Short mmCIF file of C-alpha atoms and ligand atoms in Angstrom, two decimals:
data_model
loop_
_atom_site.label_atom_id
_atom_site.label_comp_id
_atom_site.label_asym_id
_atom_site.label_seq_id
_atom_site.Cartn_x
_atom_site.Cartn_y
_atom_site.Cartn_z
CA MET A 1 -18.91 25.18 3.96
CA GLY A 2 -20.75 22.11 2.63
CA LYS A 3 -19.05 18.80 3.24
CA LEU A 4 -16.52 20.42 5.55
CA ASP A 5 -19.34 21.06 8.05
CA LYS A 6 -18.95 17.44 9.06
CA ILE A 7 -15.45 18.00 10.38
CA ALA A 8 -15.17 17.75 14.13
CA LEU A 9 -11.83 17.98 15.90
CA ASP A 10 -11.27 16.37 19.27
CA LYS A 11 -9.27 18.83 21.36
CA ASP A 12 -8.77 16.32 24.17
CA SER A 13 -7.46 13.41 22.10
CA GLY A 14 -3.79 14.35 22.43
CA GLU A 15 -3.40 14.14 18.62
CA PHE A 16 -2.21 17.38 16.98
CA LEU A 17 -5.20 19.36 15.70
CA TYR A 18 -3.56 20.07 12.34
CA HIS A 19 -3.07 16.32 11.90
CA GLN A 20 -6.69 15.58 12.72
CA LEU A 21 -7.78 18.25 10.23
CA TYR A 22 -5.40 16.87 7.60
CA ASN A 23 -6.87 13.38 8.03
CA GLU A 24 -10.48 14.56 7.94
CA ILE A 25 -10.00 16.52 4.72
CA LYS A 26 -7.94 13.73 3.16
CA GLU A 27 -10.73 11.26 3.88
CA LEU A 28 -13.37 13.51 2.29
CA ILE A 29 -11.16 13.78 -0.81
CA LEU A 30 -10.45 10.06 -0.99
CA ASN A 31 -14.12 9.24 -0.53
CA GLY A 32 -15.07 11.44 -3.46
CA GLU A 33 -17.08 13.75 -1.19
CA LEU A 34 -14.84 16.64 -2.15
CA PRO A 35 -14.48 16.21 -5.93
CA PRO A 36 -11.52 17.56 -7.92
CA ASP A 37 -11.31 21.34 -8.22
CA THR A 38 -13.61 21.95 -5.22
CA LYS A 39 -12.53 25.14 -3.56
CA LEU A 40 -11.58 24.77 0.09
CA PRO A 41 -12.64 27.47 2.58
CA THR A 42 -10.19 30.23 3.32
CA ILE A 43 -7.84 29.69 6.21
CA ARG A 44 -9.52 32.36 8.33
CA LYS A 45 -13.04 31.03 7.72
CA LEU A 46 -12.17 27.42 8.50
CA ALA A 47 -10.16 28.41 11.58
CA GLU A 48 -13.11 30.43 12.88
CA LYS A 49 -15.58 27.67 12.21
CA LEU A 50 -13.44 25.04 13.96
CA GLU A 51 -12.39 27.44 16.71
CA VAL A 52 -8.70 26.79 16.12
CA ASN A 53 -5.67 28.89 15.34
CA ASN A 54 -5.02 29.98 11.74
CA VAL A 55 -1.69 28.16 12.02
CA THR A 56 -3.53 24.83 12.49
CA VAL A 57 -5.33 25.26 9.16
CA VAL A 58 -2.23 26.57 7.36
CA THR A 59 -0.22 23.53 8.53
CA ALA A 60 -2.94 21.07 7.49
CA TYR A 61 -3.30 22.72 4.05
CA ASN A 62 0.48 22.75 3.56
CA GLN A 63 0.67 19.05 4.38
CA LEU A 64 -2.23 18.26 2.04
CA GLU A 65 -0.46 20.19 -0.71
CA ALA A 66 2.88 18.47 -0.03
CA ASP A 67 1.16 15.06 -0.23
CA GLY A 68 -0.52 15.93 -3.52
CA PHE A 69 -4.14 16.15 -2.35
CA ILE A 70 -4.72 19.85 -3.00
CA TYR A 71 -3.21 22.61 -5.10
CA LYS A 72 -3.01 26.33 -4.53
CA LYS A 73 -3.74 29.08 -7.05
CA VAL A 74 -2.14 32.37 -6.17
CA GLY A 75 -4.83 34.88 -5.31
CA SER A 76 -7.72 32.34 -5.56
CA GLY A 77 -7.13 29.86 -2.72
CA SER A 78 -6.78 26.10 -2.32
CA PHE A 79 -8.47 23.45 -4.46
CA VAL A 80 -8.83 19.66 -4.44
CA LYS A 81 -6.47 17.92 -6.83
CA LYS A 82 -7.63 15.15 -9.15
CA LEU A 83 -6.80 11.87 -7.45
CA ASP A 84 -4.96 10.17 -10.24
CA LYS A 85 -2.67 13.16 -10.28
CA VAL A 86 -1.48 12.28 -6.77
CA GLU A 87 2.23 12.05 -7.29
CA LYS A 88 4.05 8.92 -6.27
CA SER A 89 7.67 7.98 -6.31
CA GLU A 90 8.64 5.35 -8.84
CA GLU A 91 9.05 2.58 -6.26
CA GLU A 92 5.55 3.24 -4.94
CA LEU A 93 3.95 2.76 -8.33
CA GLU A 94 2.80 -0.76 -9.17
CA PRO A 95 5.20 -1.73 -11.97
CA SER A 96 2.38 -3.06 -14.13
CA GLY A 97 -0.16 -0.40 -13.11
CA ILE A 98 -2.39 -3.21 -11.89
CA ALA A 99 -5.35 -2.49 -9.60
CA ASN A 100 -4.39 -5.18 -7.15
CA PHE A 101 -7.44 -6.27 -5.15
CA GLY A 102 -6.16 -9.85 -5.31
CA SER A 103 -3.23 -9.80 -2.89
CA THR A 104 -3.16 -9.45 0.89
CA ALA A 105 0.50 -8.43 1.03
CA PRO A 106 0.78 -5.06 2.79
CA THR A 107 2.10 -2.05 0.85
CA PRO A 108 5.85 -1.63 1.61
CA ASN A 109 5.42 2.10 2.26
CA LEU A 110 3.99 1.07 5.66
CA PHE A 111 7.14 -0.73 6.77
CA PRO A 112 9.00 1.01 9.63
CA VAL A 113 12.41 0.50 8.03
CA GLU A 114 14.33 3.07 10.10
CA GLU A 115 13.11 1.67 13.43
CA ILE A 116 13.96 -1.91 12.53
CA LYS A 117 17.35 -0.78 11.21
CA ALA A 118 18.01 0.88 14.59
CA ALA A 119 16.94 -2.31 16.37
CA ILE A 120 19.27 -4.46 14.22
CA ASP A 121 22.18 -2.06 14.89
CA GLU A 122 21.44 -2.13 18.60
CA VAL A 123 21.50 -5.95 18.61
CA LEU A 124 24.73 -6.16 16.60
CA ASP A 125 26.47 -3.66 18.89
CA ARG A 126 25.22 -5.48 21.96
CA ASP A 127 25.42 -9.19 21.05
CA LYS A 128 28.08 -9.14 18.30
CA ALA A 129 28.76 -12.68 17.00
CA ASN A 130 26.23 -14.16 19.41
CA ALA A 131 23.52 -12.80 17.17
CA PHE A 132 24.55 -15.50 14.68
CA ILE A 133 24.71 -18.63 16.84
CA TYR A 134 22.15 -21.41 16.52
CA GLN A 135 19.17 -20.09 18.43
CA GLU A 136 17.06 -22.36 20.69
CA SER A 137 14.29 -24.06 18.69
CA LYS A 138 11.67 -22.66 21.09
CA GLY A 139 12.91 -19.18 20.32
CA TYR A 140 15.10 -16.50 21.90
CA THR A 141 14.14 -16.40 25.59
CA PRO A 142 14.01 -12.58 26.06
CA LEU A 143 11.68 -12.35 23.04
CA ARG A 144 9.42 -15.03 24.50
CA LYS A 145 9.32 -12.94 27.70
CA SER A 146 8.42 -9.80 25.74
CA LEU A 147 5.65 -11.71 24.02
CA VAL A 148 4.20 -12.84 27.35
CA SER A 149 3.83 -9.15 28.33
CA TYR A 150 2.38 -8.30 24.93
CA LEU A 151 -0.17 -11.11 25.27
CA GLU A 152 -1.19 -9.90 28.73
CA LYS A 153 -2.33 -6.67 27.08
CA LEU A 154 -4.47 -8.75 24.68
CA GLY A 155 -6.02 -10.54 27.68
CA ILE A 156 -4.12 -13.78 27.08
CA GLY A 157 -2.41 -15.16 30.17
CA THR A 158 0.42 -17.58 29.40
CA GLY A 159 4.05 -18.32 30.34
CA ILE A 160 7.24 -18.44 28.27
CA ASP A 161 7.14 -22.24 28.33
CA ASN A 162 4.08 -22.19 26.13
CA ILE A 163 5.46 -19.77 23.54
CA GLN A 164 6.95 -21.11 20.32
CA ILE A 165 8.63 -18.69 17.89
CA ILE A 166 8.00 -19.56 14.25
CA SER A 167 9.08 -18.23 10.86
CA GLY A 168 5.62 -16.95 9.92
CA ALA A 169 2.10 -18.20 10.65
CA GLN A 170 2.33 -20.41 7.58
CA GLN A 171 5.08 -22.39 9.29
CA GLY A 172 2.91 -22.54 12.40
CA ILE A 173 0.09 -24.25 10.51
CA ASP A 174 2.65 -26.56 8.91
CA ILE A 175 4.41 -27.69 12.09
CA ILE A 176 1.18 -28.16 14.04
CA SER A 177 0.01 -30.41 11.21
CA LYS A 178 3.33 -32.26 11.11
CA ALA A 179 2.99 -32.90 14.84
CA MET A 180 -0.68 -33.83 14.89
CA VAL A 181 -1.91 -35.07 11.51
CA ASP A 182 -1.20 -38.37 9.80
CA TYR A 183 -2.34 -39.56 6.39
CA GLY A 184 -6.14 -39.92 6.31
CA ASP A 185 -6.76 -37.99 9.55
CA ILE A 186 -9.68 -35.63 9.62
CA VAL A 187 -9.34 -31.89 10.14
CA PHE A 188 -12.12 -29.29 10.01
CA THR A 189 -11.82 -25.86 8.48
CA GLU A 190 -14.10 -22.96 7.75
CA SER A 191 -15.40 -22.95 4.21
CA PRO A 192 -14.06 -20.98 2.41
CA THR A 193 -10.66 -20.78 4.11
CA TYR A 194 -7.08 -19.53 3.80
CA THR A 195 -5.30 -20.99 0.77
CA GLY A 196 -2.01 -21.65 2.59
CA ALA A 197 -3.78 -23.83 5.17
CA ILE A 198 -5.48 -25.88 2.45
CA GLY A 199 -2.04 -26.55 0.95
CA VAL A 200 -0.66 -27.75 4.28
CA PHE A 201 -3.58 -30.10 5.04
CA ASN A 202 -3.36 -31.56 1.52
CA SER A 203 0.38 -32.08 1.89
CA ARG A 204 -0.22 -34.11 5.08
CA GLY A 205 -2.75 -36.29 3.24
CA ALA A 206 -5.42 -35.10 5.67
CA ARG A 207 -9.09 -35.31 4.90
CA ALA A 208 -10.21 -31.69 5.32
CA ILE A 209 -13.92 -31.07 5.87
CA GLY A 210 -15.26 -27.53 5.39
CA ILE A 211 -17.94 -26.02 7.61
CA PRO A 212 -19.71 -22.99 6.10
CA ILE A 213 -18.86 -19.59 7.48
CA GLU A 214 -21.66 -17.07 8.05
CA SER A 215 -21.43 -13.34 8.66
CA ASP A 216 -21.30 -13.93 12.46
CA GLY A 217 -18.92 -16.87 12.37
CA ILE A 218 -18.91 -20.56 11.60
CA ASP A 219 -22.23 -22.42 11.26
CA VAL A 220 -22.19 -24.03 14.72
CA VAL A 221 -25.25 -26.21 14.03
CA GLU A 222 -23.55 -27.76 11.01
CA LEU A 223 -20.35 -28.07 13.02
CA GLU A 224 -22.09 -29.98 15.78
CA ASN A 225 -23.78 -32.25 13.23
CA LYS A 226 -20.42 -33.06 11.67
CA LEU A 227 -18.90 -33.68 15.11
CA LYS A 228 -21.47 -36.43 15.64
CA SER A 229 -20.03 -38.33 12.66
CA PHE A 230 -16.34 -37.33 12.60
CA ARG A 231 -13.53 -36.96 15.12
CA PRO A 232 -11.29 -34.18 13.80
CA LYS A 233 -7.76 -33.70 15.11
CA PHE A 234 -8.46 -29.99 15.15
CA ILE A 235 -10.47 -27.24 13.55
CA TYR A 236 -8.56 -24.42 11.86
CA ILE A 237 -10.31 -21.02 12.12
CA MET A 238 -9.86 -17.24 11.95
CA PRO A 239 -12.36 -15.78 14.47
CA ASN A 240 -11.53 -12.13 13.72
CA PHE A 241 -11.69 -10.81 10.13
CA GLN A 242 -11.71 -14.24 8.55
CA ASN A 243 -9.74 -14.72 5.34
CA PRO A 244 -11.27 -14.60 2.70
CA THR A 245 -14.70 -13.35 3.86
CA GLY A 246 -13.68 -10.64 6.35
CA TYR A 247 -16.41 -11.89 8.73
CA SER A 248 -15.88 -12.01 12.51
CA TYR A 249 -17.37 -14.38 15.06
CA SER A 250 -19.97 -13.16 17.54
CA GLU A 251 -19.08 -13.65 21.21
CA LYS A 252 -21.81 -16.29 21.39
CA LYS A 253 -20.29 -18.35 18.60
CA LYS A 254 -16.82 -18.05 20.12
CA GLU A 255 -18.19 -19.39 23.40
CA LYS A 256 -20.10 -22.17 21.65
CA LEU A 257 -17.01 -23.27 19.80
CA LEU A 258 -15.01 -23.50 23.04
CA GLU A 259 -17.81 -25.53 24.62
CA LEU A 260 -17.88 -27.93 21.66
CA ALA A 261 -14.08 -28.31 21.80
CA SER A 262 -14.30 -29.44 25.43
CA GLU A 263 -17.33 -31.63 24.85
CA TYR A 264 -15.97 -33.43 21.77
CA GLY A 265 -12.29 -33.25 22.69
CA PHE A 266 -10.76 -31.49 19.69
CA TYR A 267 -8.25 -28.64 19.47
CA ILE A 268 -8.87 -25.28 17.82
CA ILE A 269 -6.16 -23.57 15.78
CA GLU A 270 -6.83 -19.85 16.02
CA ASP A 271 -5.04 -17.99 13.21
CA ASP A 272 -4.90 -14.36 14.30
CA TYR A 273 -3.42 -11.78 11.99
CA LEU A 274 -5.40 -8.60 12.73
CA SER A 275 -7.15 -8.71 16.11
CA ASP A 276 -4.92 -5.94 17.54
CA LEU A 277 -6.76 -3.48 15.33
CA HIS A 278 -10.02 -1.86 16.40
CA PHE A 279 -12.05 -0.98 13.34
CA ASN A 280 -15.28 0.78 14.28
CA ASN A 281 -14.13 0.47 17.89
CA ARG A 282 -14.95 -3.21 17.69
CA GLN A 283 -13.32 -5.20 20.50
CA ASN A 284 -11.84 -8.22 18.79
CA ARG A 285 -11.48 -10.63 21.64
CA THR A 286 -9.31 -13.56 20.71
CA LEU A 287 -10.61 -17.06 21.33
CA LYS A 288 -7.39 -17.77 23.22
CA SER A 289 -8.25 -15.08 25.79
CA MET A 290 -11.48 -17.00 26.53
CA ASP A 291 -9.90 -20.46 26.52
CA LYS A 292 -10.10 -21.84 30.06
CA ALA A 293 -9.74 -25.50 29.08
CA ASP A 294 -6.51 -24.99 27.05
CA ARG A 295 -8.03 -26.24 23.79
CA VAL A 296 -6.76 -23.35 21.61
CA ILE A 297 -3.47 -23.34 19.73
CA TYR A 298 -3.01 -19.64 19.07
CA ILE A 299 -0.99 -18.46 16.05
CA LYS A 300 -0.04 -14.85 15.74
CA SER A 301 1.23 -13.53 12.43
CA PHE A 302 2.92 -10.13 12.17
CA SER A 303 2.84 -10.10 8.38
CA LYS A 304 -0.12 -7.76 7.94
CA LEU A 305 0.61 -5.65 11.03
CA PHE A 306 4.34 -5.34 10.44
CA MET A 307 6.54 -6.76 7.68
CA PRO A 308 5.92 -10.12 6.00
CA GLY A 309 9.53 -10.48 4.84
CA LEU A 310 10.88 -10.65 8.41
CA ARG A 311 9.29 -14.11 8.63
CA ILE A 312 8.57 -13.90 12.31
CA ALA A 313 5.47 -14.99 14.20
CA PHE A 314 4.70 -17.02 17.30
CA MET A 315 2.30 -19.52 18.79
CA VAL A 316 0.84 -20.15 22.23
CA VAL A 317 0.76 -23.92 22.50
CA PRO A 318 -1.17 -25.95 25.10
CA SER A 319 1.33 -27.74 27.39
CA GLU A 320 0.09 -31.15 26.28
CA LEU A 321 1.10 -30.47 22.68
CA TYR A 322 4.27 -28.48 23.25
CA SER A 323 6.98 -31.12 22.89
CA GLY A 324 5.49 -32.62 19.69
CA ILE A 325 5.25 -29.20 18.07
CA LEU A 326 8.76 -28.25 19.23
CA SER A 327 10.17 -31.39 17.54
CA ALA A 328 8.32 -30.53 14.34
CA LYS A 329 9.81 -27.02 14.46
CA HIS A 330 13.27 -28.46 15.00
CA ILE A 331 13.09 -30.82 12.05
CA SER A 332 11.68 -28.06 9.83
CA ASP A 333 14.36 -25.39 10.22
CA ILE A 334 16.05 -25.79 13.65
CA SER A 335 15.12 -22.23 14.59
CA THR A 336 13.82 -18.93 13.31
CA PRO A 337 16.87 -16.69 12.56
CA GLY A 338 18.32 -15.37 15.83
CA LEU A 339 19.19 -11.93 14.49
CA ILE A 340 15.58 -11.30 13.48
CA GLN A 341 14.25 -12.55 16.82
CA ARG A 342 16.67 -10.35 18.76
CA ALA A 343 15.90 -7.31 16.60
CA PHE A 344 12.18 -7.83 16.96
CA ASP A 345 12.62 -8.13 20.73
CA ALA A 346 14.60 -4.86 20.83
CA TYR A 347 11.91 -3.22 18.69
CA MET A 348 9.19 -4.29 21.13
CA ARG A 349 11.17 -3.34 24.23
CA ASN A 350 11.87 0.12 22.80
CA GLY A 351 8.11 0.71 22.78
CA ASN A 352 8.04 0.88 18.98
CA TRP A 353 5.42 -1.84 18.69
CA ASP A 354 2.65 0.14 20.38
CA GLU A 355 3.40 3.11 18.13
CA ASN A 356 3.36 0.82 15.10
CA ILE A 357 -0.06 -0.58 15.99
CA LYS A 358 -1.53 2.91 16.46
CA ARG A 359 -0.16 3.97 13.08
CA ILE A 360 -1.30 0.84 11.23
CA ASN A 361 -4.73 1.05 12.87
CA LYS A 362 -5.25 4.48 11.36
CA VAL A 363 -4.05 3.49 7.92
CA TYR A 364 -6.14 0.31 7.72
CA ASP A 365 -9.21 1.92 9.29
CA LEU A 366 -9.13 4.63 6.65
CA ARG A 367 -8.75 2.07 3.88
CA TYR A 368 -11.66 0.09 5.30
CA ARG A 369 -13.96 3.12 5.44
CA ILE A 370 -13.06 4.28 1.93
CA MET A 371 -13.65 0.78 0.60
CA VAL A 372 -17.03 0.45 2.35
CA LYS A 373 -18.22 3.72 0.85
CA ALA A 374 -16.92 2.77 -2.61
CA VAL A 375 -18.65 -0.63 -2.42
CA GLU A 376 -21.94 0.91 -1.31
CA GLU A 377 -21.87 3.54 -4.03
CA LEU A 378 -20.28 1.75 -6.97
CA MET A 379 -20.88 -2.00 -6.77
CA PRO A 380 -23.31 -3.16 -9.52
CA GLU A 381 -26.66 -4.15 -8.06
CA GLU A 382 -26.35 -7.74 -9.32
CA ILE A 383 -23.63 -8.34 -6.72
CA GLU A 384 -24.57 -9.66 -3.29
CA TYR A 385 -22.44 -9.02 -0.24
CA ILE A 386 -22.43 -8.60 3.52
CA LEU A 387 -19.96 -5.95 4.61
CA PRO A 388 -17.50 -7.08 7.27
CA GLU A 389 -17.21 -5.14 10.53
CA GLY A 390 -13.64 -4.22 9.73
CA GLY A 391 -10.46 -5.62 8.29
CA LEU A 392 -9.02 -5.71 4.86
CA ASN A 393 -10.98 -8.40 3.03
CA PHE A 394 -14.40 -8.16 1.39
CA TRP A 395 -16.40 -11.08 0.01
CA PHE A 396 -18.84 -10.83 -2.90
CA LYS A 397 -21.20 -13.06 -4.84
CA LEU A 398 -22.05 -12.91 -8.54
CA PRO A 399 -25.55 -13.84 -9.71
CA SER A 400 -26.30 -17.52 -9.43
CA GLY A 401 -24.55 -19.73 -11.97
CA GLN A 402 -21.84 -17.22 -12.93
CA SER A 403 -18.18 -18.02 -12.62
CA SER A 404 -15.76 -15.95 -10.58
CA ASN A 405 -12.92 -17.60 -12.52
CA GLU A 406 -14.30 -16.07 -15.70
CA LEU A 407 -14.64 -12.70 -14.01
CA TYR A 408 -11.04 -13.04 -12.82
CA ASP A 409 -9.79 -13.69 -16.39
CA TYR A 410 -11.92 -10.88 -17.81
CA LEU A 411 -10.67 -8.33 -15.30
CA LEU A 412 -7.04 -9.42 -15.45
CA GLU A 413 -6.97 -8.55 -19.15
CA ARG A 414 -7.97 -5.07 -18.01
CA ASN A 415 -5.17 -4.96 -15.44
CA ILE A 416 -7.43 -5.53 -12.44
CA SER A 417 -6.77 -8.41 -10.09
CA ILE A 418 -9.29 -10.13 -7.79
CA ALA A 419 -9.14 -13.42 -5.86
CA PRO A 420 -11.70 -15.97 -7.14
CA ALA A 421 -13.38 -18.48 -4.78
CA MET A 422 -11.56 -21.54 -6.13
CA VAL A 423 -8.42 -20.37 -4.34
CA PHE A 424 -10.19 -20.70 -0.98
CA ASP A 425 -12.15 -23.86 -1.73
CA LEU A 426 -11.00 -27.17 -0.24
CA ASN A 427 -11.55 -28.88 -3.60
CA GLY A 428 -10.34 -25.98 -5.73
CA GLU A 429 -13.80 -25.55 -7.23
CA ASP A 430 -15.01 -22.47 -9.03
CA SER A 431 -18.13 -20.64 -7.74
CA GLU A 432 -19.86 -17.25 -7.83
CA CYS A 433 -17.82 -15.77 -4.99
CA PHE A 434 -14.66 -13.67 -4.98
CA ARG A 435 -12.55 -11.66 -2.53
CA LEU A 436 -11.40 -8.07 -2.82
CA SER A 437 -8.63 -6.99 -0.49
CA VAL A 438 -7.35 -3.48 0.20
CA THR A 439 -4.15 -4.62 1.93
CA SER A 440 -2.08 -3.99 -1.19
CA ILE A 441 -3.77 -0.74 -2.21
CA ASP A 442 -2.98 2.70 -0.80
CA SER A 443 -6.00 4.66 0.42
CA GLU A 444 -5.79 7.22 -2.38
CA ASP A 445 -5.96 4.47 -5.01
CA ILE A 446 -8.98 2.62 -3.61
CA ARG A 447 -11.71 4.82 -5.04
CA PRO A 448 -10.23 5.17 -8.58
CA PHE A 449 -9.41 1.45 -8.65
CA MET A 450 -12.95 0.60 -7.52
CA GLU A 451 -14.29 2.78 -10.33
CA ARG A 452 -12.18 0.77 -12.79
CA LEU A 453 -13.19 -2.53 -11.25
CA THR A 454 -16.91 -1.83 -11.20
CA GLU A 455 -16.84 -0.50 -14.78
CA GLY A 456 -15.06 -3.72 -15.75
CA MET A 457 -17.73 -5.77 -13.99
CA LYS A 458 -20.53 -3.95 -15.79
CA GLU A 459 -18.82 -4.71 -19.11
CA PHE A 460 -18.46 -8.33 -18.02
CA PHE A 461 -22.21 -8.55 -17.40
CA LYS A 462 -22.95 -6.90 -20.75
CA ALA A 463 -20.60 -9.24 -22.58
CA GLY A 464 -22.70 -12.06 -21.10
CA SER A 465 -20.55 -14.43 -19.11
CA LYS A 466 -20.38 -17.98 -20.43
CA SER A 467 -22.53 -18.85 -17.48
CA LYS A 468 -21.48 -21.97 -15.62
CA LEU A 469 -24.28 -24.18 -14.41
CA THR A 470 -24.39 -25.03 -10.73
CA ALA A 471 -24.61 -28.64 -9.63
CA GLU A 472 -28.31 -28.16 -8.75
CA GLN A 473 -29.00 -26.68 -12.18
CA TYR A 474 -27.29 -29.61 -13.88
CA ASN A 475 -29.43 -31.94 -11.81
CA ARG A 476 -32.53 -30.51 -13.45
CA PHE A 477 -31.35 -32.06 -16.73
CA LEU A 478 -30.72 -35.51 -15.36
C1 LIG B 501 -5.07 -16.17 7.45
C2 LIG B 501 -3.61 -16.17 7.16
N1 LIG B 501 -2.80 -16.95 7.88
C3 LIG B 501 -1.49 -17.00 7.66
C4 LIG B 501 -0.91 -16.25 6.66
C5 LIG B 501 0.57 -16.35 6.44
O1 LIG B 501 1.17 -15.49 7.33
P1 LIG B 501 2.75 -15.43 7.55
O2 LIG B 501 3.28 -14.43 6.59
O3 LIG B 501 2.87 -14.99 8.99
O4 LIG B 501 3.29 -16.79 7.31
C6 LIG B 501 -1.71 -15.41 5.87
C7 LIG B 501 -1.14 -14.62 4.78
O5 LIG B 501 -1.82 -14.09 3.94
C8 LIG B 501 -3.09 -15.37 6.14
O6 LIG B 501 -3.91 -14.59 5.43
#
């Protein structure tokens, strides 16, 4: 039975067996382990081998056929379909056919539109015109209560008086900075870091200092050295699945950071957009759940886990900072739209959130595993990388002296998009590094898109990049 020997179904998991089988076969197809036109075992044989009912296999095969992963030939059996023949509706197709490794916007086919529509209807029937009054700047009280319960499950103990509803994590970074940073103040960030945060710190006239990120978190030795010379207002970090590198902090580094925050008296902004997910069964403890001294300002975005266009997120703000941040929120937009807050609250109370997380976990975990395999098998050997433990972002390095901006231009002409390092650099400087994200790519497209991307990279190397000299290399000529 070849590759299908690997399949193991968990009869105690509570998940339908046909669904487990569907997912296992789909993954083998998407990973290229079952190439096009491979014949699948007969229903009877596979059912016997897995010790399940024939109906389980029939249902899984039917679903695979309906979703375009296999085809049936009358009298001969079922076969794997060629991936680029997977049929998609017109809206699902990228209008430009671009292989979009550059964006971290989630694919809209993941959005639970029906459930949110039901929640909006429920709110309109219940609250009528009240859904359209000015909402409190702190946020709709029942939603803040729901979020306190949600946080308890993440191991974060807080009260509604510390919750601030915001219109997206981006606004969170902005209003914290409005409240805390004046022209010329120092803030620390990881280097590289999230583009949107760089924009905010620049707009405040802050002096942002980058501390290198390593595969187990920020370089704490360098951080402590810098703390001896500078007094930052805060440090902005992403301890789980950092953007752009995908790296996560070790427990030790998380603890060290909290110790340093108490010792040197600075705040930590924790930007958390994925920690609810458990790739590789990794427990992604948030820094906030370990924060006994109340030094962490926690920002939770729902854009990657839910729907970015809702523009809803929240923060847990230390009591000492609450009133300043609330004023900044008020002068920014008075409040996050009440209808959206009420609908999101109804959605959470109806138990839809837990279902959503389970669903998204599966989708993103599959994308992660397909991407890891594609990287290991296809990435040209010139490229250096450390694979992240999970998440949606992957960070790569070209050979020394080459420019990721040039690679970006080269690939874009071939309809492939990547995110070059300059976007994540505090000074907007080009370097060898670049990010690939699978947030905007459906699992069935990852492998074929990676084939296109890596072919493009090989051509780029052959064409001989107009190699950019590094500062050290220039120095040799001085
Ligand atoms: C690390 C990080 N923080 C914040 C944001 C913005 O999130 P939101 O849509 O909640 O404003 C993003 C979006 O890509 C992000 O990657």
